[in-house]
Short mmCIF file of C-alpha atoms in Angstrom, two decimals:
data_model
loop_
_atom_site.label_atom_id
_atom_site.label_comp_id
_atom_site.label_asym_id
_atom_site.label_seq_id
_atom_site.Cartn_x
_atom_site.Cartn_y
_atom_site.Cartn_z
CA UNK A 657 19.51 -35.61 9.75
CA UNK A 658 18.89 -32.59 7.60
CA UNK A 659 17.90 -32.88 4.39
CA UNK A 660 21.00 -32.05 1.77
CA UNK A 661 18.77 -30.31 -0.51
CA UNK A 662 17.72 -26.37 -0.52
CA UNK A 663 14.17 -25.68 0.84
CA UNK A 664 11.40 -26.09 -1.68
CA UNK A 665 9.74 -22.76 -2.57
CA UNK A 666 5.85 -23.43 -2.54
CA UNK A 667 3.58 -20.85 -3.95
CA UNK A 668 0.15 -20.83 -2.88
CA UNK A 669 -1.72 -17.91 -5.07
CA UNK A 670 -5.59 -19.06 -4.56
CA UNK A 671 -7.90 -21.51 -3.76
CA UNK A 672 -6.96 -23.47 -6.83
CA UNK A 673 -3.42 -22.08 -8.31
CA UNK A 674 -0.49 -23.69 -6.24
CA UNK A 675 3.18 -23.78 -7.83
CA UNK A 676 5.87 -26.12 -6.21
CA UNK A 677 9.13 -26.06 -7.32
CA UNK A 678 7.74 -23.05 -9.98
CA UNK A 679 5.82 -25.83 -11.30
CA UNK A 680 1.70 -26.02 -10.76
CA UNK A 681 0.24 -28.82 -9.04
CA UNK A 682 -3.29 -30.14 -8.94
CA UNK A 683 -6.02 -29.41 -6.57
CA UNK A 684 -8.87 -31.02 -6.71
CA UNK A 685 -12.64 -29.13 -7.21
CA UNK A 686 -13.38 -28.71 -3.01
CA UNK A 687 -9.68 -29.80 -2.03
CA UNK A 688 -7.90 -26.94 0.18
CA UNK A 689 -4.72 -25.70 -0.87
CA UNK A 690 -3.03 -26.31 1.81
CA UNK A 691 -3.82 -29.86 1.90
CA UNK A 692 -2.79 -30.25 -1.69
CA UNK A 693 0.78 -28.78 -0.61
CA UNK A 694 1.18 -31.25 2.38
CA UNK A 695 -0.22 -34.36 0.13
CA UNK A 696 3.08 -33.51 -2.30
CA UNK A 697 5.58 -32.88 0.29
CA UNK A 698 4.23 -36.16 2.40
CA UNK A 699 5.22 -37.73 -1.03
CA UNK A 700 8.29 -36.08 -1.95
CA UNK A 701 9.88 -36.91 1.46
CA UNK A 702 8.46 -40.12 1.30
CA UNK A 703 10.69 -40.62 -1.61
CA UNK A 704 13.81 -39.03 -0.93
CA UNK A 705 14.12 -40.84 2.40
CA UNK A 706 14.93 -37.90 4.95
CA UNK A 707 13.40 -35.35 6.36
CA UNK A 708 12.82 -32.12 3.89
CA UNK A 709 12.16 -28.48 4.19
CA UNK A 710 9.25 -26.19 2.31
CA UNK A 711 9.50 -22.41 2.40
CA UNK A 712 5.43 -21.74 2.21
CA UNK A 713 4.26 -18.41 0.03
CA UNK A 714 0.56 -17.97 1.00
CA UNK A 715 -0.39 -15.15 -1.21
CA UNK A 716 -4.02 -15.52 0.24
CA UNK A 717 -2.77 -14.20 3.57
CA UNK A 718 0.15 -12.87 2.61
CA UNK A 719 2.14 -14.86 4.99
CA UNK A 720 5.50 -17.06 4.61
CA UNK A 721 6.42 -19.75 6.62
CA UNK A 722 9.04 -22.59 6.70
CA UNK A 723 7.60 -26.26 7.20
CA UNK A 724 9.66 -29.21 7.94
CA UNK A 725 8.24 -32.67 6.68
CA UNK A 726 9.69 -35.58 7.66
CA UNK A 727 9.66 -39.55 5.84
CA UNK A 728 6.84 -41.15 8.24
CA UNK A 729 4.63 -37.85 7.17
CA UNK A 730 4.82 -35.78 10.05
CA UNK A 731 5.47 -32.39 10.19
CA UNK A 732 6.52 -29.52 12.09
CA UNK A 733 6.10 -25.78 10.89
CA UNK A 734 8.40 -22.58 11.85
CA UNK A 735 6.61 -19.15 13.04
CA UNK A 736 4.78 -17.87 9.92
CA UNK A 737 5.90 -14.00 9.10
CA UNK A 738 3.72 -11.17 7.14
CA UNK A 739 5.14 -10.93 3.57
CA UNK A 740 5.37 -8.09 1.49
CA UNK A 741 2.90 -7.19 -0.44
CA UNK A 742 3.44 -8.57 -4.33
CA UNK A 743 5.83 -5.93 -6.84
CA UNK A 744 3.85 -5.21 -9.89
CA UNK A 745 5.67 -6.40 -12.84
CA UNK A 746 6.29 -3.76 -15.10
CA UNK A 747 7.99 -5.52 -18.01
CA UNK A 748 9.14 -9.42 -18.91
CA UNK A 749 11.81 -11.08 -17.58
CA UNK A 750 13.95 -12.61 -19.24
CA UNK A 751 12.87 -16.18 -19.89
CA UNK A 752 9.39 -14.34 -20.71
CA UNK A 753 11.17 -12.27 -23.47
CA UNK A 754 12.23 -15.71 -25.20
CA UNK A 755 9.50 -17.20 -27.32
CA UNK A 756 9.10 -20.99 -26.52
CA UNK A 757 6.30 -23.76 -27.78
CA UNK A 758 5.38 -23.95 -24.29
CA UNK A 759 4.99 -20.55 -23.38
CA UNK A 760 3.21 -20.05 -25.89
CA UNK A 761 0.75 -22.54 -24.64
CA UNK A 762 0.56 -21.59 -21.38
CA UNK A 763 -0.16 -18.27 -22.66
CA UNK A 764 -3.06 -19.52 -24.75
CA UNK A 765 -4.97 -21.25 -21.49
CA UNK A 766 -4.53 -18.46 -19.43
CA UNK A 767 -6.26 -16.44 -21.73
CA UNK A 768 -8.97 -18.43 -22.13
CA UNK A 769 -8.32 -20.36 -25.54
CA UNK A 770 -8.18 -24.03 -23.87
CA UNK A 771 -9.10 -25.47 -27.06
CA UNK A 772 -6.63 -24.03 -28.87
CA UNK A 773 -3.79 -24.58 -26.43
CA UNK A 774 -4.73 -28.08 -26.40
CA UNK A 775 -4.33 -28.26 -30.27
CA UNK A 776 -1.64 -26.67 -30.43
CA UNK A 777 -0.04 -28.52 -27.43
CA UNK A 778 -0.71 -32.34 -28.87
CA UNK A 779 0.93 -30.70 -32.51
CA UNK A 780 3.93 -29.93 -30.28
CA UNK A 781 4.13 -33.14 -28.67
CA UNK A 782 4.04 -35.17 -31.16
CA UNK A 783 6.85 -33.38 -33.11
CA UNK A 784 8.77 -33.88 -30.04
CA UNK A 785 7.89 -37.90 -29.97
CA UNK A 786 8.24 -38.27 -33.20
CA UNK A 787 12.01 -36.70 -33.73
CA UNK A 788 14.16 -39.62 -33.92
CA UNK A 789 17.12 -37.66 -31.39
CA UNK A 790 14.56 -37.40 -29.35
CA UNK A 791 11.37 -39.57 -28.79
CA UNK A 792 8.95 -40.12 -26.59
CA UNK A 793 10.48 -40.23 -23.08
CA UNK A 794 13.16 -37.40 -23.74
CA UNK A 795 12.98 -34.49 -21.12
CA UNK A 796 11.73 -32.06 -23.85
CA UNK A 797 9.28 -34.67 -25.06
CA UNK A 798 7.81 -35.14 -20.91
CA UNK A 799 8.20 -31.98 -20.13
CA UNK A 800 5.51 -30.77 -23.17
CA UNK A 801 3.48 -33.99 -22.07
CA UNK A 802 3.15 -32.15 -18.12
CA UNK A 803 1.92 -29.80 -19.92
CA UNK A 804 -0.90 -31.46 -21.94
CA UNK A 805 -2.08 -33.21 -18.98
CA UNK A 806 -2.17 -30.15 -17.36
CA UNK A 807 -4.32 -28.76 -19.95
CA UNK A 808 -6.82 -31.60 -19.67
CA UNK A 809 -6.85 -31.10 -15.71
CA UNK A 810 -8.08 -27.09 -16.71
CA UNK A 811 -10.64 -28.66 -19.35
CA UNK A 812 -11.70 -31.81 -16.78
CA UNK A 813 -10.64 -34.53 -18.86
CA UNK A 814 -9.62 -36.04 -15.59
CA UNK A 815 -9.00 -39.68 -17.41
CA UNK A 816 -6.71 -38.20 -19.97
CA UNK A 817 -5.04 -36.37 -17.08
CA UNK A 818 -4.58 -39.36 -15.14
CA UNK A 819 -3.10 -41.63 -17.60
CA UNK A 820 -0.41 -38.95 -18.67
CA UNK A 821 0.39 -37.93 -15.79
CA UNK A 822 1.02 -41.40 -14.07
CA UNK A 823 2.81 -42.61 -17.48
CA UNK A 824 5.07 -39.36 -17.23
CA UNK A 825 5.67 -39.70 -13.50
CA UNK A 826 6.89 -43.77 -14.41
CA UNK A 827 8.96 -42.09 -17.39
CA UNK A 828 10.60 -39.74 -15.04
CA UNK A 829 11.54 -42.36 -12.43
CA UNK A 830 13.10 -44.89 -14.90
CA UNK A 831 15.65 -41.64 -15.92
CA UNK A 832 16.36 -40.71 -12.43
CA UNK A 833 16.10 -43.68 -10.18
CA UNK A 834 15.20 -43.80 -6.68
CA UNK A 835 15.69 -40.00 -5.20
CA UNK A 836 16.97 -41.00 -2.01
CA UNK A 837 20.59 -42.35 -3.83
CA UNK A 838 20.68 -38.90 -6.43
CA UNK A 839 22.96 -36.09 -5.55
CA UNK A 840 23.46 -34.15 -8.16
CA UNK A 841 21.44 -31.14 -9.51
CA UNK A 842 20.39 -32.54 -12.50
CA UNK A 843 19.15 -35.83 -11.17
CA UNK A 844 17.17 -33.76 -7.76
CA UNK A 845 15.64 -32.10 -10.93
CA UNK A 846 14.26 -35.66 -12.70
CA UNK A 847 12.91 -36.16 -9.17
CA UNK A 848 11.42 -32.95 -9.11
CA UNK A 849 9.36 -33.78 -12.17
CA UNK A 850 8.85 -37.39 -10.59
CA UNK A 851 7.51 -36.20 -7.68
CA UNK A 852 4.99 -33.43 -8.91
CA UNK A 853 3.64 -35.73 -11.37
CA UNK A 854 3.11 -38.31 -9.14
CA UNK A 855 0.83 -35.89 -7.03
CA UNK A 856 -0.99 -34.68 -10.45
CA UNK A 857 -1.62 -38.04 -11.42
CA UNK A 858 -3.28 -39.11 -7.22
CA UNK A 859 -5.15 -36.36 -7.64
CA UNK A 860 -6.58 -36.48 -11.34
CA UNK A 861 -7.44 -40.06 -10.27
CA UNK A 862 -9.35 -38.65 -7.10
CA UNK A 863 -11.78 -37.06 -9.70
CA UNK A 864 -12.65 -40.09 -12.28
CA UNK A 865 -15.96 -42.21 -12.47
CA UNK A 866 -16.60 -44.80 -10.25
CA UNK A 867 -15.98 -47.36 -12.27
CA UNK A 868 -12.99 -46.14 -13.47
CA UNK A 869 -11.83 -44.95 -10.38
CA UNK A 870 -12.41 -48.48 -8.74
CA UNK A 871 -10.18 -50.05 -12.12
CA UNK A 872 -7.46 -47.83 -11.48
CA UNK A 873 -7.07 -47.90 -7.98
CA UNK A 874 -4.81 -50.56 -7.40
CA UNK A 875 -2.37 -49.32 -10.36
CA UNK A 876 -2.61 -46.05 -8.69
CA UNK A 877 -1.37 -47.05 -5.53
CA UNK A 878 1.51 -49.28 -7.35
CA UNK A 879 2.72 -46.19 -9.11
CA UNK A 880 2.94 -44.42 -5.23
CA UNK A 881 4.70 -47.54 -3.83
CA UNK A 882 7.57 -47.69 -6.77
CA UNK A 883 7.94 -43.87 -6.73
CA UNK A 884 8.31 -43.34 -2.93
CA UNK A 885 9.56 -46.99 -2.10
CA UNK A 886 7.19 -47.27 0.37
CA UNK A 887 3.95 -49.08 0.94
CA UNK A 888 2.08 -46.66 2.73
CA UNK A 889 2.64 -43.17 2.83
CA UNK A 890 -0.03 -40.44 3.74
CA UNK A 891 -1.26 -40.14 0.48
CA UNK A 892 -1.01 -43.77 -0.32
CA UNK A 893 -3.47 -44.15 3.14
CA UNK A 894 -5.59 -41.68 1.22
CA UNK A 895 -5.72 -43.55 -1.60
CA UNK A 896 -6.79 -47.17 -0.32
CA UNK A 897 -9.56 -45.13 1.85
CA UNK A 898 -11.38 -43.99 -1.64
CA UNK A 899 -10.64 -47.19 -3.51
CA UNK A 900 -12.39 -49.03 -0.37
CA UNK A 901 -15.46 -46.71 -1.36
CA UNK A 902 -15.23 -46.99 -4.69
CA UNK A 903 -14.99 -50.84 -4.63
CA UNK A 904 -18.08 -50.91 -2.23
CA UNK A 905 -20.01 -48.80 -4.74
CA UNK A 906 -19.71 -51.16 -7.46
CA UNK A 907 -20.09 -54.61 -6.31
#
């Protein structure tokens, strides 16, 4: 069975920038790339049910190939091709030429004013929580949120990371239900955003203390279970491997 749903594009720009879906994922301080990328789709076809297909970007090596993952976590890749070298950009595009919150953000890290793009994001989200037609759990509302916890992934506040990310990713899957039963574009998008925050928040909680590591563990691996539907997925294995460590470390 193929899967009913276009191939994901996955953009791998460096050791430590990788964009699914156009959205950035986490990878962990000494975590490759490219096991990053197969940690997310493991989880993603996990949760839809059938197998799914990945069109891979590898900017590093400028090469492109097409990567079939199936439910159990196997995979099987097509034969990679050269890409073309990058186009410069020579002016904004269009959603670039429109001023959003957001952007704005985004901007701000990039250019090196974390501090400020954390202020400024937490002002933004808690207009957006705080408007009564909207609230807390609104797509606007944990779609800013993605962002702040993205922010404290770039400034290493891996607890703060972890706890919005996994509340976002439990947010997201109460609006779109389990993936495997959505057809429609808008609800493949909810489980988009389900999906990539569910890989932010494994990895965020690869990177806390001990103790808190060894605390969380279990919820963790609850969160992977209810999101995929599945007891024990690749990353779910990974998972139970550290909190085994962990819990040896502190007893």
């Amino acid at each position: 069975m193929t899967s009913p749903t276009p191939p994901i594009p996955v953009d791998i720009l460096d050791a430590t920038t990788v964009n699914i879906h156009g959205e950035p994922i986490a990878v962990p301080p000494g975590v490759d790339p490219d096991q990053a990328v197969m940690s997310y789709l493991q989880l993603e076809a996990a949760g839809v049910g059938h197998p799914i297909s990945a069109c891979i970007d590898d900017q590093r090596y400028s090469i492109k190939a097409t990567l079939t993952i199936n439910p159990d976590g196997t995979a099987s890749a097509g034969t990679p091709t050269s890409a073309p070298a990058p186009q410069q950009v020579l002016g904004p595009t269009p959603a670039q030429a429109i001023e959003h919150p957001l952007a704005a953000v985004q901007r701000l890290a990039t250019q090196g004013s974390l501090s400020t793009a954390i202020d400024d994001a937490d002002r933004y989200l808690l207009q957006l929580s705080t408007d009564p037609a909207l609230g807390p759990e609104h797509p606007e509302s944990l779609e800013a949120a993605e962002t702040r916890a993205h922010l404290a992934w770039l400034a290493r506040d891996f607890p703060y990371a972890y706890r919005t990310w996994s509340w976002i990713a439990a947010a997201w899957h109460d609006r779109a239900g389990p993936c495997p039963r959505n057809n429609h574009a808008h609800d493949h998008n909810q489980c988009r955003h389900t999906m990539i925050t569910t890989r932010n928040a494994a990895a965020a909680w690869t990177q806390l203390p001990v103790e808190e590591g060894a605390a969380t563990g279990q919820d963790m691996l609850n969160l992977l279970e209810r999101i995929s539907g599945v007891p024990n997925t690749p990353a779910a294995r990974d998972i139970t491997t550290r909190l085994r460590e962990l819990t040896a470390r502190t007893a």
